[in-house]
C-alpha cells in the first residue's frame, strides 16, 4: 500500500508514506527485511553492528538493488570505524543513520552536511535533549517493554517526558505491534512507531521458521530481562539456556564466555587490537566493567546461534514483550498496510468523541 493515510513530521523528514519503522536488529535486519519494509512504505533499517565493513557495503548495495525507496542503517557510535561507516553511508546515499548510542557531534555534523537524517535511540529525556542540541534530526525512544537492550521505564511513561523535552520528531518503540499502538503513539505526540519483534515475525524475516514458531508459541510472561548474557539489561525469550545462565555463577560462565569471544573474533575478522579499542570505547561510553565487556564480546555469537543458526541450546533470542500477543507471520506489505489502516480508523473513531 503506497497511498499515504497518515502524514507526520517523520514521514516528511524521511520521505516515506507511512510512520512505521523497522528497527535495526542484529542478525535479523538484513537486506530482505529492510527492502521489504521500504517497499511497503515504511522505513527499514539495516543492522550493521554484526557486520564487517565489507559486509555492510554489500548489504547496502543489495538493498539498493531491491528497492528505490529510502532506508536507513543502524551504526554503533562507539565502534572504532564509526567514521568510516558514516562515510560509507554518504557514498551510497543512504537516507537515515540511526545509532544505538549517542554519536559524537562531529559525526552528526558530517552526516547532516550530506543530507543524511540522524536518528539516535535514547532512553531518557536528558539524552534526547543532548543529541537534539548536537543537531540530531529525530530520536527513537524505547521503553522497557522492548526487546534487546532496554531500560526499566515503560514506554507510556518515558515517551511523554521525551516529547516534553525536545521539538524534533520522536519515534516511539517498545510494546508496539498494531494500528492501535500507532494511533496511541500519535495521540501522545510521537511522529511514528518503531517495531522490532513484530517485523522479526514476518515472512520477509530471514530468521529460521522453527525459531519463528518458537516465538509464536510464547506468552506475555515468557520474556526476561537479564544481565547474565552481556552484562547489561537485555530482554529475551525465556529458554532453557537463558534460565541456566540466570542460575550459573560468574566463574562457571567464564569458560564459555571466552570461547564465544574467540569465535566472534574469528567471524568478525577483528584483530585483538580492534577488539580492545572497541572495548575501551564501550567502557568510556557506557561505563561497563571489564567483566561486562567480556560478556558483550560474546553476545553476537550467542544471538547468531539462536537467530541465524536456529540453535536455541547454544543461542539466545532477543524479544519484546509483544511476542505474547503476536500470532501470525504476515509479509511486510501486509503488516504495514493493516497497521496504517487500523491506525487511521482508530484516530477517526477517537475524533468522533470531540464535541
PDB file of C-alpha atoms in Angstrom, residues 10-316:
ATOM      1  CA  UNK A  10       8.709  11.995  10.439  1.00  0.00           C
ATOM      2  CA  UNK A  11       7.208  10.989   7.095  1.00  0.00           C
ATOM      3  CA  UNK A  12       8.042  14.466   5.781  1.00  0.00           C
ATOM      4  CA  UNK A  13      11.579  14.304   7.161  1.00  0.00           C
ATOM      5  CA  UNK A  14      12.455  10.878   5.785  1.00  0.00           C
ATOM      6  CA  UNK A  15      10.304  10.797   2.660  1.00  0.00           C
ATOM      7  CA  UNK A  16       8.299   7.645   3.400  1.00  0.00           C
ATOM      8  CA  UNK A  17       4.494   7.467   3.203  1.00  0.00           C
ATOM      9  CA  UNK A  18       3.917   5.619   6.476  1.00  0.00           C
ATOM     10  CA  UNK A  19       5.189   6.448  10.013  1.00  0.00           C
ATOM     11  CA  UNK A  20       6.331   2.895  10.697  1.00  0.00           C
ATOM     12  CA  UNK A  21       9.972   1.973  11.380  1.00  0.00           C
ATOM     13  CA  UNK A  22      11.502  -1.492  11.314  1.00  0.00           C
ATOM     14  CA  UNK A  23      14.295  -1.302  13.859  1.00  0.00           C
ATOM     15  CA  UNK A  24      17.887  -2.414  13.322  1.00  0.00           C
ATOM     16  CA  UNK A  25      18.057  -5.849  14.955  1.00  0.00           C
ATOM     17  CA  UNK A  26      21.404  -7.637  14.861  1.00  0.00           C
ATOM     18  CA  UNK A  27      21.376 -10.772  12.644  1.00  0.00           C
ATOM     19  CA  UNK A  28      17.731 -10.050  11.754  1.00  0.00           C
ATOM     20  CA  UNK A  29      17.524  -6.718   9.909  1.00  0.00           C
ATOM     21  CA  UNK A  30      19.197  -7.775   6.685  1.00  0.00           C
ATOM     22  CA  UNK A  31      18.605  -6.673   3.072  1.00  0.00           C
ATOM     23  CA  UNK A  32      15.461  -8.762   2.535  1.00  0.00           C
ATOM     24  CA  UNK A  33      13.624  -7.443   5.599  1.00  0.00           C
ATOM     25  CA  UNK A  34      14.819  -3.856   5.091  1.00  0.00           C
ATOM     26  CA  UNK A  35      13.820  -3.733   1.429  1.00  0.00           C
ATOM     27  CA  UNK A  36      10.509  -5.443   2.216  1.00  0.00           C
ATOM     28  CA  UNK A  37       9.726  -2.727   4.746  1.00  0.00           C
ATOM     29  CA  UNK A  38      10.856   0.041   2.397  1.00  0.00           C
ATOM     30  CA  UNK A  39       8.744  -1.289  -0.467  1.00  0.00           C
ATOM     31  CA  UNK A  40       5.771  -1.434   1.922  1.00  0.00           C
ATOM     32  CA  UNK A  41       6.156   2.286   2.598  1.00  0.00           C
ATOM     33  CA  UNK A  42       7.838   2.142   5.997  1.00  0.00           C
ATOM     34  CA  UNK A  43      11.429   2.834   6.953  1.00  0.00           C
ATOM     35  CA  UNK A  44      13.600  -0.265   7.047  1.00  0.00           C
ATOM     36  CA  UNK A  45      16.887  -0.089   8.958  1.00  0.00           C
ATOM     37  CA  UNK A  46      19.883  -2.351   8.336  1.00  0.00           C
ATOM     38  CA  UNK A  47      21.660  -3.600  11.456  1.00  0.00           C
ATOM     39  CA  UNK A  48      25.389  -3.107  10.902  1.00  0.00           C
ATOM     40  CA  UNK A  49      26.785  -3.915  14.358  1.00  0.00           C
ATOM     41  CA  UNK A  50      27.011  -7.606  13.440  1.00  0.00           C
ATOM     42  CA  UNK A  51      28.533  -6.888  10.008  1.00  0.00           C
ATOM     43  CA  UNK A  52      32.098  -6.283   8.953  1.00  0.00           C
ATOM     44  CA  UNK A  53      32.734  -3.137   6.956  1.00  0.00           C
ATOM     45  CA  UNK A  54      32.747  -5.142   3.705  1.00  0.00           C
ATOM     46  CA  UNK A  55      29.550  -6.994   4.651  1.00  0.00           C
ATOM     47  CA  UNK A  56      27.837  -3.684   5.393  1.00  0.00           C
ATOM     48  CA  UNK A  57      28.726  -2.269   1.992  1.00  0.00           C
ATOM     49  CA  UNK A  58      27.489  -5.445   0.288  1.00  0.00           C
ATOM     50  CA  UNK A  59      24.245  -5.268   2.272  1.00  0.00           C
ATOM     51  CA  UNK A  60      23.671  -1.610   1.328  1.00  0.00           C
ATOM     52  CA  UNK A  61      24.239  -2.421  -2.337  1.00  0.00           C
ATOM     53  CA  UNK A  62      21.808  -5.352  -2.103  1.00  0.00           C
ATOM     54  CA  UNK A  63      19.098  -3.207  -0.507  1.00  0.00           C
ATOM     55  CA  UNK A  64      19.537  -0.591  -3.244  1.00  0.00           C
ATOM     56  CA  UNK A  65      19.133  -3.372  -5.798  1.00  0.00           C
ATOM     57  CA  UNK A  66      15.849  -4.443  -4.174  1.00  0.00           C
ATOM     58  CA  UNK A  67      14.229  -1.020  -3.655  1.00  0.00           C
ATOM     59  CA  UNK A  68      14.361   2.594  -4.775  1.00  0.00           C
ATOM     60  CA  UNK A  69      12.754   3.744  -1.522  1.00  0.00           C
ATOM     61  CA  UNK A  70      14.531   5.411   1.431  1.00  0.00           C
ATOM     62  CA  UNK A  71      16.098   3.167   4.071  1.00  0.00           C
ATOM     63  CA  UNK A  72      18.467   3.510   6.999  1.00  0.00           C
ATOM     64  CA  UNK A  73      21.487   1.893   8.610  1.00  0.00           C
ATOM     65  CA  UNK A  74      21.967   1.415  12.350  1.00  0.00           C
ATOM     66  CA  UNK A  75      25.523   2.135  13.497  1.00  0.00           C
ATOM     67  CA  UNK A  76      27.483   1.658  16.685  1.00  0.00           C
ATOM     68  CA  UNK A  77      28.590   5.150  17.626  1.00  0.00           C
ATOM     69  CA  UNK A  78      31.402   3.734  19.772  1.00  0.00           C
ATOM     70  CA  UNK A  79      32.820   1.454  17.056  1.00  0.00           C
ATOM     71  CA  UNK A  80      36.422   2.106  16.108  1.00  0.00           C
ATOM     72  CA  UNK A  81      35.468   2.515  12.442  1.00  0.00           C
ATOM     73  CA  UNK A  82      32.298   4.554  13.035  1.00  0.00           C
ATOM     74  CA  UNK A  83      33.552   7.476  10.937  1.00  0.00           C
ATOM     75  CA  UNK A  84      34.431   5.158   8.036  1.00  0.00           C
ATOM     76  CA  UNK A  85      30.971   3.598   8.187  1.00  0.00           C
ATOM     77  CA  UNK A  86      29.381   7.045   8.157  1.00  0.00           C
ATOM     78  CA  UNK A  87      31.369   7.867   5.022  1.00  0.00           C
ATOM     79  CA  UNK A  88      30.085   4.632   3.504  1.00  0.00           C
ATOM     80  CA  UNK A  89      26.507   5.823   4.067  1.00  0.00           C
ATOM     81  CA  UNK A  90      27.390   9.134   2.438  1.00  0.00           C
ATOM     82  CA  UNK A  91      28.977   7.433  -0.575  1.00  0.00           C
ATOM     83  CA  UNK A  92      25.899   5.253  -1.144  1.00  0.00           C
ATOM     84  CA  UNK A  93      23.261   7.920  -0.497  1.00  0.00           C
ATOM     85  CA  UNK A  94      21.644   6.170   2.479  1.00  0.00           C
ATOM     86  CA  UNK A  95      18.787   8.311   3.800  1.00  0.00           C
ATOM     87  CA  UNK A  96      18.919   7.661   7.563  1.00  0.00           C
ATOM     88  CA  UNK A  97      21.695   6.938  10.061  1.00  0.00           C
ATOM     89  CA  UNK A  98      20.379   5.548  13.333  1.00  0.00           C
ATOM     90  CA  UNK A  99      22.514   4.944  16.401  1.00  0.00           C
ATOM     91  CA  UNK A 100      22.083   2.746  19.458  1.00  0.00           C
ATOM     92  CA  UNK A 101      24.160   5.238  21.443  1.00  0.00           C
ATOM     93  CA  UNK A 102      24.594   8.968  21.015  1.00  0.00           C
ATOM     94  CA  UNK A 103      27.037   9.720  18.189  1.00  0.00           C
ATOM     95  CA  UNK A 104      29.672  12.382  18.674  1.00  0.00           C
ATOM     96  CA  UNK A 105      28.704  15.880  17.479  1.00  0.00           C
ATOM     97  CA  UNK A 106      31.289  15.714  14.684  1.00  0.00           C
ATOM     98  CA  UNK A 107      29.703  12.534  13.288  1.00  0.00           C
ATOM     99  CA  UNK A 108      26.279  14.179  13.352  1.00  0.00           C
ATOM    100  CA  UNK A 109      27.661  17.234  11.567  1.00  0.00           C
ATOM    101  CA  UNK A 110      29.359  15.104   8.906  1.00  0.00           C
ATOM    102  CA  UNK A 111      26.188  13.180   8.145  1.00  0.00           C
ATOM    103  CA  UNK A 112      23.928  16.236   8.139  1.00  0.00           C
ATOM    104  CA  UNK A 113      26.300  18.004   5.751  1.00  0.00           C
ATOM    105  CA  UNK A 114      25.350  15.316   3.219  1.00  0.00           C
ATOM    106  CA  UNK A 115      21.603  15.469   3.991  1.00  0.00           C
ATOM    107  CA  UNK A 116      21.523  12.207   5.932  1.00  0.00           C
ATOM    108  CA  UNK A 117      18.867  12.134   8.643  1.00  0.00           C
ATOM    109  CA  UNK A 118      20.445  11.395  12.037  1.00  0.00           C
ATOM    110  CA  UNK A 119      18.237   9.451  14.475  1.00  0.00           C
ATOM    111  CA  UNK A 120      19.841   8.217  17.721  1.00  0.00           C
ATOM    112  CA  UNK A 121      17.999   5.872  20.068  1.00  0.00           C
ATOM    113  CA  UNK A 122      17.720   7.230  23.596  1.00  0.00           C
ATOM    114  CA  UNK A 123      16.386   6.015  26.915  1.00  0.00           C
ATOM    115  CA  UNK A 124      15.880   9.240  28.847  1.00  0.00           C
ATOM    116  CA  UNK A 125      14.659  12.779  28.253  1.00  0.00           C
ATOM    117  CA  UNK A 126      18.043  14.259  29.152  1.00  0.00           C
ATOM    118  CA  UNK A 127      19.713  12.165  26.464  1.00  0.00           C
ATOM    119  CA  UNK A 128      17.155  13.335  23.924  1.00  0.00           C
ATOM    120  CA  UNK A 129      17.877  16.962  24.827  1.00  0.00           C
ATOM    121  CA  UNK A 130      21.616  16.376  24.477  1.00  0.00           C
ATOM    122  CA  UNK A 131      21.508  14.827  20.994  1.00  0.00           C
ATOM    123  CA  UNK A 132      18.949  17.394  19.837  1.00  0.00           C
ATOM    124  CA  UNK A 133      21.322  20.168  20.900  1.00  0.00           C
ATOM    125  CA  UNK A 134      24.027  18.472  18.858  1.00  0.00           C
ATOM    126  CA  UNK A 135      21.869  18.541  15.737  1.00  0.00           C
ATOM    127  CA  UNK A 136      20.065  15.187  15.676  1.00  0.00           C
ATOM    128  CA  UNK A 137      17.052  15.318  13.345  1.00  0.00           C
ATOM    129  CA  UNK A 138      14.880  12.828  15.256  1.00  0.00           C
ATOM    130  CA  UNK A 139      15.118  10.380  18.143  1.00  0.00           C
ATOM    131  CA  UNK A 140      13.774   6.918  18.813  1.00  0.00           C
ATOM    132  CA  UNK A 141      12.754   6.252  22.401  1.00  0.00           C
ATOM    133  CA  UNK A 142      12.339   2.666  23.581  1.00  0.00           C
ATOM    134  CA  UNK A 143      10.533   1.799  26.782  1.00  0.00           C
ATOM    135  CA  UNK A 144      11.166  -1.230  28.950  1.00  0.00           C
ATOM    136  CA  UNK A 145       8.717  -3.425  27.007  1.00  0.00           C
ATOM    137  CA  UNK A 146      11.121  -3.536  24.061  1.00  0.00           C
ATOM    138  CA  UNK A 147      13.440  -6.388  23.152  1.00  0.00           C
ATOM    139  CA  UNK A 148      17.227  -6.388  23.300  1.00  0.00           C
ATOM    140  CA  UNK A 149      18.928  -3.799  25.476  1.00  0.00           C
ATOM    141  CA  UNK A 150      16.272  -1.944  27.377  1.00  0.00           C
ATOM    142  CA  UNK A 151      15.603   0.179  30.423  1.00  0.00           C
ATOM    143  CA  UNK A 152      13.168  -0.145  33.283  1.00  0.00           C
ATOM    144  CA  UNK A 153      10.740   2.670  32.408  1.00  0.00           C
ATOM    145  CA  UNK A 154       7.660   1.673  30.338  1.00  0.00           C
ATOM    146  CA  UNK A 155       7.001   3.466  27.074  1.00  0.00           C
ATOM    147  CA  UNK A 156       3.798   5.073  28.357  1.00  0.00           C
ATOM    148  CA  UNK A 157       5.801   6.983  30.975  1.00  0.00           C
ATOM    149  CA  UNK A 158       9.054   7.519  29.097  1.00  0.00           C
ATOM    150  CA  UNK A 159       7.516   8.801  25.857  1.00  0.00           C
ATOM    151  CA  UNK A 160       5.746  11.889  27.249  1.00  0.00           C
ATOM    152  CA  UNK A 161       8.865  13.014  29.118  1.00  0.00           C
ATOM    153  CA  UNK A 162      10.860  12.893  25.888  1.00  0.00           C
ATOM    154  CA  UNK A 163       8.136  14.664  23.932  1.00  0.00           C
ATOM    155  CA  UNK A 164       8.155  17.444  26.515  1.00  0.00           C
ATOM    156  CA  UNK A 165      11.945  17.743  26.289  1.00  0.00           C
ATOM    157  CA  UNK A 166      12.531  18.157  22.538  1.00  0.00           C
ATOM    158  CA  UNK A 167      10.840  19.644  19.494  1.00  0.00           C
ATOM    159  CA  UNK A 168      12.211  17.212  16.899  1.00  0.00           C
ATOM    160  CA  UNK A 169      10.270  14.151  15.657  1.00  0.00           C
ATOM    161  CA  UNK A 170      10.108  11.345  18.217  1.00  0.00           C
ATOM    162  CA  UNK A 171       9.630   7.703  17.223  1.00  0.00           C
ATOM    163  CA  UNK A 172       8.088   5.570  19.972  1.00  0.00           C
ATOM    164  CA  UNK A 173       9.333   1.995  20.378  1.00  0.00           C
ATOM    165  CA  UNK A 174       8.777  -0.758  22.902  1.00  0.00           C
ATOM    166  CA  UNK A 175       5.432  -2.543  23.032  1.00  0.00           C
ATOM    167  CA  UNK A 176       4.053  -1.713  19.565  1.00  0.00           C
ATOM    168  CA  UNK A 177       2.652  -4.291  17.175  1.00  0.00           C
ATOM    169  CA  UNK A 178      -0.574  -2.977  15.580  1.00  0.00           C
ATOM    170  CA  UNK A 179      -2.515   0.073  14.404  1.00  0.00           C
ATOM    171  CA  UNK A 180      -3.965   0.779  17.824  1.00  0.00           C
ATOM    172  CA  UNK A 181      -0.442   1.267  19.136  1.00  0.00           C
ATOM    173  CA  UNK A 182       0.420   3.602  16.262  1.00  0.00           C
ATOM    174  CA  UNK A 183      -2.742   5.620  16.897  1.00  0.00           C
ATOM    175  CA  UNK A 184      -1.898   5.828  20.605  1.00  0.00           C
ATOM    176  CA  UNK A 185       1.675   6.935  19.902  1.00  0.00           C
ATOM    177  CA  UNK A 186       0.469   9.635  17.503  1.00  0.00           C
ATOM    178  CA  UNK A 187      -2.053  10.784  20.104  1.00  0.00           C
ATOM    179  CA  UNK A 188       0.745  11.152  22.634  1.00  0.00           C
ATOM    180  CA  UNK A 189       2.534  13.399  20.141  1.00  0.00           C
ATOM    181  CA  UNK A 190       5.013  10.946  18.624  1.00  0.00           C
ATOM    182  CA  UNK A 191       5.652  11.063  14.879  1.00  0.00           C
ATOM    183  CA  UNK A 192       5.658   7.301  14.352  1.00  0.00           C
ATOM    184  CA  UNK A 193       6.441   3.932  15.905  1.00  0.00           C
ATOM    185  CA  UNK A 194       9.415   1.609  15.767  1.00  0.00           C
ATOM    186  CA  UNK A 195       8.930  -2.154  15.935  1.00  0.00           C
ATOM    187  CA  UNK A 196      11.445  -4.971  16.181  1.00  0.00           C
ATOM    188  CA  UNK A 197       9.817  -8.225  17.287  1.00  0.00           C
ATOM    189  CA  UNK A 198       6.762  -7.589  15.098  1.00  0.00           C
ATOM    190  CA  UNK A 199       8.983  -7.307  11.988  1.00  0.00           C
ATOM    191  CA  UNK A 200      11.111 -10.270  13.072  1.00  0.00           C
ATOM    192  CA  UNK A 201       7.886 -12.283  12.920  1.00  0.00           C
ATOM    193  CA  UNK A 202       7.137 -11.667   9.240  1.00  0.00           C
ATOM    194  CA  UNK A 203       7.654 -13.823   6.175  1.00  0.00           C
ATOM    195  CA  UNK A 204      10.310 -11.364   4.953  1.00  0.00           C
ATOM    196  CA  UNK A 205      12.461 -12.013   8.025  1.00  0.00           C
ATOM    197  CA  UNK A 206      15.335 -14.428   7.445  1.00  0.00           C
ATOM    198  CA  UNK A 207      15.046 -15.932  10.949  1.00  0.00           C
ATOM    199  CA  UNK A 208      14.597 -19.735  10.630  1.00  0.00           C
ATOM    200  CA  UNK A 209      10.967 -20.862  10.515  1.00  0.00           C
ATOM    201  CA  UNK A 210      11.406 -23.167  13.516  1.00  0.00           C
ATOM    202  CA  UNK A 211      12.625 -20.203  15.577  1.00  0.00           C
ATOM    203  CA  UNK A 212       9.678 -18.090  14.449  1.00  0.00           C
ATOM    204  CA  UNK A 213       7.329 -20.847  15.580  1.00  0.00           C
ATOM    205  CA  UNK A 214       9.037 -20.840  18.963  1.00  0.00           C
ATOM    206  CA  UNK A 215       8.418 -17.094  19.246  1.00  0.00           C
ATOM    207  CA  UNK A 216       4.755 -17.556  18.271  1.00  0.00           C
ATOM    208  CA  UNK A 217       4.310 -20.169  20.998  1.00  0.00           C
ATOM    209  CA  UNK A 218       5.291 -17.740  23.770  1.00  0.00           C
ATOM    210  CA  UNK A 219       3.007 -15.811  26.115  1.00  0.00           C
ATOM    211  CA  UNK A 220       3.236 -12.414  27.775  1.00  0.00           C
ATOM    212  CA  UNK A 221       5.234 -13.799  30.700  1.00  0.00           C
ATOM    213  CA  UNK A 222       7.754 -15.650  28.533  1.00  0.00           C
ATOM    214  CA  UNK A 223      10.426 -12.953  28.270  1.00  0.00           C
ATOM    215  CA  UNK A 224      13.001 -11.981  30.863  1.00  0.00           C
ATOM    216  CA  UNK A 225      15.372  -9.047  31.335  1.00  0.00           C
ATOM    217  CA  UNK A 226      18.776 -10.466  32.242  1.00  0.00           C
ATOM    218  CA  UNK A 227      22.262  -9.080  32.753  1.00  0.00           C
ATOM    219  CA  UNK A 228      23.851 -12.527  32.570  1.00  0.00           C
ATOM    220  CA  UNK A 229      24.303 -12.520  28.791  1.00  0.00           C
ATOM    221  CA  UNK A 230      26.300  -9.335  28.168  1.00  0.00           C
ATOM    222  CA  UNK A 231      26.364  -7.531  31.487  1.00  0.00           C
ATOM    223  CA  UNK A 232      23.644  -5.036  30.558  1.00  0.00           C
ATOM    224  CA  UNK A 233      19.835  -5.368  30.900  1.00  0.00           C
ATOM    225  CA  UNK A 234      18.774  -7.422  27.876  1.00  0.00           C
ATOM    226  CA  UNK A 235      15.209  -8.607  27.236  1.00  0.00           C
ATOM    227  CA  UNK A 236      14.955 -12.002  25.551  1.00  0.00           C
ATOM    228  CA  UNK A 237      12.832 -15.114  25.355  1.00  0.00           C
ATOM    229  CA  UNK A 238      12.913 -17.462  28.295  1.00  0.00           C
ATOM    230  CA  UNK A 239      14.668 -20.624  27.124  1.00  0.00           C
ATOM    231  CA  UNK A 240      16.451 -23.440  28.939  1.00  0.00           C
ATOM    232  CA  UNK A 241      19.762 -21.747  28.100  1.00  0.00           C
ATOM    233  CA  UNK A 242      18.702 -18.365  29.490  1.00  0.00           C
ATOM    234  CA  UNK A 243      17.306 -19.971  32.628  1.00  0.00           C
ATOM    235  CA  UNK A 244      20.591 -21.812  33.148  1.00  0.00           C
ATOM    236  CA  UNK A 245      22.594 -18.612  32.651  1.00  0.00           C
ATOM    237  CA  UNK A 246      20.446 -16.913  35.266  1.00  0.00           C
ATOM    238  CA  UNK A 247      21.324 -19.652  37.751  1.00  0.00           C
ATOM    239  CA  UNK A 248      25.035 -20.050  36.893  1.00  0.00           C
ATOM    240  CA  UNK A 249      27.810 -18.236  38.742  1.00  0.00           C
ATOM    241  CA  UNK A 250      30.164 -15.794  37.007  1.00  0.00           C
ATOM    242  CA  UNK A 251      33.080 -18.210  37.460  1.00  0.00           C
ATOM    243  CA  UNK A 252      31.261 -21.049  35.687  1.00  0.00           C
ATOM    244  CA  UNK A 253      30.250 -18.697  32.837  1.00  0.00           C
ATOM    245  CA  UNK A 254      33.860 -17.573  32.270  1.00  0.00           C
ATOM    246  CA  UNK A 255      34.969 -20.524  30.104  1.00  0.00           C
ATOM    247  CA  UNK A 256      32.008 -20.418  27.675  1.00  0.00           C
ATOM    248  CA  UNK A 257      32.276 -16.622  27.536  1.00  0.00           C
ATOM    249  CA  UNK A 258      35.905 -16.737  26.428  1.00  0.00           C
ATOM    250  CA  UNK A 259      35.174 -19.432  23.819  1.00  0.00           C
ATOM    251  CA  UNK A 260      32.383 -17.326  22.309  1.00  0.00           C
ATOM    252  CA  UNK A 261      34.608 -14.235  22.346  1.00  0.00           C
ATOM    253  CA  UNK A 262      37.251 -16.110  20.349  1.00  0.00           C
ATOM    254  CA  UNK A 263      34.589 -17.284  17.904  1.00  0.00           C
ATOM    255  CA  UNK A 264      33.319 -13.702  17.476  1.00  0.00           C
ATOM    256  CA  UNK A 265      36.891 -12.510  16.842  1.00  0.00           C
ATOM    257  CA  UNK A 266      37.287 -15.108  14.094  1.00  0.00           C
ATOM    258  CA  UNK A 267      33.916 -14.477  12.447  1.00  0.00           C
ATOM    259  CA  UNK A 268      34.193 -10.670  12.576  1.00  0.00           C
ATOM    260  CA  UNK A 269      37.738 -10.596  11.257  1.00  0.00           C
ATOM    261  CA  UNK A 270      38.671  -8.155  14.019  1.00  0.00           C
ATOM    262  CA  UNK A 271      42.171  -8.088  15.466  1.00  0.00           C
ATOM    263  CA  UNK A 272      42.837  -8.200  19.193  1.00  0.00           C
ATOM    264  CA  UNK A 273      43.810  -4.546  18.879  1.00  0.00           C
ATOM    265  CA  UNK A 274      40.448  -3.769  17.290  1.00  0.00           C
ATOM    266  CA  UNK A 275      38.561  -5.670  19.984  1.00  0.00           C
ATOM    267  CA  UNK A 276      40.462  -3.868  22.731  1.00  0.00           C
ATOM    268  CA  UNK A 277      39.873  -0.497  21.051  1.00  0.00           C
ATOM    269  CA  UNK A 278      36.135  -1.182  20.851  1.00  0.00           C
ATOM    270  CA  UNK A 279      36.195  -2.395  24.443  1.00  0.00           C
ATOM    271  CA  UNK A 280      37.806   0.816  25.651  1.00  0.00           C
ATOM    272  CA  UNK A 281      35.225   2.830  23.717  1.00  0.00           C
ATOM    273  CA  UNK A 282      32.387   0.841  25.325  1.00  0.00           C
ATOM    274  CA  UNK A 283      33.923   1.326  28.764  1.00  0.00           C
ATOM    275  CA  UNK A 284      34.154   5.078  28.197  1.00  0.00           C
ATOM    276  CA  UNK A 285      30.706   5.493  26.608  1.00  0.00           C
ATOM    277  CA  UNK A 286      28.725   3.084  28.763  1.00  0.00           C
ATOM    278  CA  UNK A 287      30.752   2.708  31.933  1.00  0.00           C
ATOM    279  CA  UNK A 288      30.982  -1.062  31.562  1.00  0.00           C
ATOM    280  CA  UNK A 289      33.302  -3.086  33.779  1.00  0.00           C
ATOM    281  CA  UNK A 290      35.936  -5.418  32.333  1.00  0.00           C
ATOM    282  CA  UNK A 291      33.651  -8.361  33.082  1.00  0.00           C
ATOM    283  CA  UNK A 292      30.737  -6.738  31.272  1.00  0.00           C
ATOM    284  CA  UNK A 293      32.928  -6.015  28.255  1.00  0.00           C
ATOM    285  CA  UNK A 294      33.990  -9.652  28.089  1.00  0.00           C
ATOM    286  CA  UNK A 295      30.336 -10.680  28.138  1.00  0.00           C
ATOM    287  CA  UNK A 296      29.483  -8.090  25.461  1.00  0.00           C
ATOM    288  CA  UNK A 297      32.081  -9.530  23.107  1.00  0.00           C
ATOM    289  CA  UNK A 298      30.462 -12.975  23.206  1.00  0.00           C
ATOM    290  CA  UNK A 299      26.862 -11.780  22.797  1.00  0.00           C
ATOM    291  CA  UNK A 300      26.865 -11.528  18.958  1.00  0.00           C
ATOM    292  CA  UNK A 301      27.866 -15.191  18.778  1.00  0.00           C
ATOM    293  CA  UNK A 302      25.010 -16.234  21.065  1.00  0.00           C
ATOM    294  CA  UNK A 303      22.490 -14.154  19.116  1.00  0.00           C
ATOM    295  CA  UNK A 304      23.723 -15.580  15.813  1.00  0.00           C
ATOM    296  CA  UNK A 305      23.403 -19.129  17.132  1.00  0.00           C
ATOM    297  CA  UNK A 306      19.765 -18.511  18.005  1.00  0.00           C
ATOM    298  CA  UNK A 307      18.560 -16.130  15.299  1.00  0.00           C
ATOM    299  CA  UNK A 308      20.594 -17.342  12.316  1.00  0.00           C
ATOM    300  CA  UNK A 309      21.505 -20.943  13.028  1.00  0.00           C
ATOM    301  CA  UNK A 310      18.333 -21.749  14.973  1.00  0.00           C
ATOM    302  CA  UNK A 311      20.256 -23.444  17.781  1.00  0.00           C
ATOM    303  CA  UNK A 312      18.382 -22.398  20.909  1.00  0.00           C
ATOM    304  CA  UNK A 313      20.511 -24.710  23.065  1.00  0.00           C
ATOM    305  CA  UNK A 314      23.557 -22.518  22.372  1.00  0.00           C
ATOM    306  CA  UNK A 315      21.963 -19.208  21.401  1.00  0.00           C
ATOM    307  CA  UNK A 316      19.693 -16.529  22.817  1.00  0.00           C
TER     308      UNK A 316
END
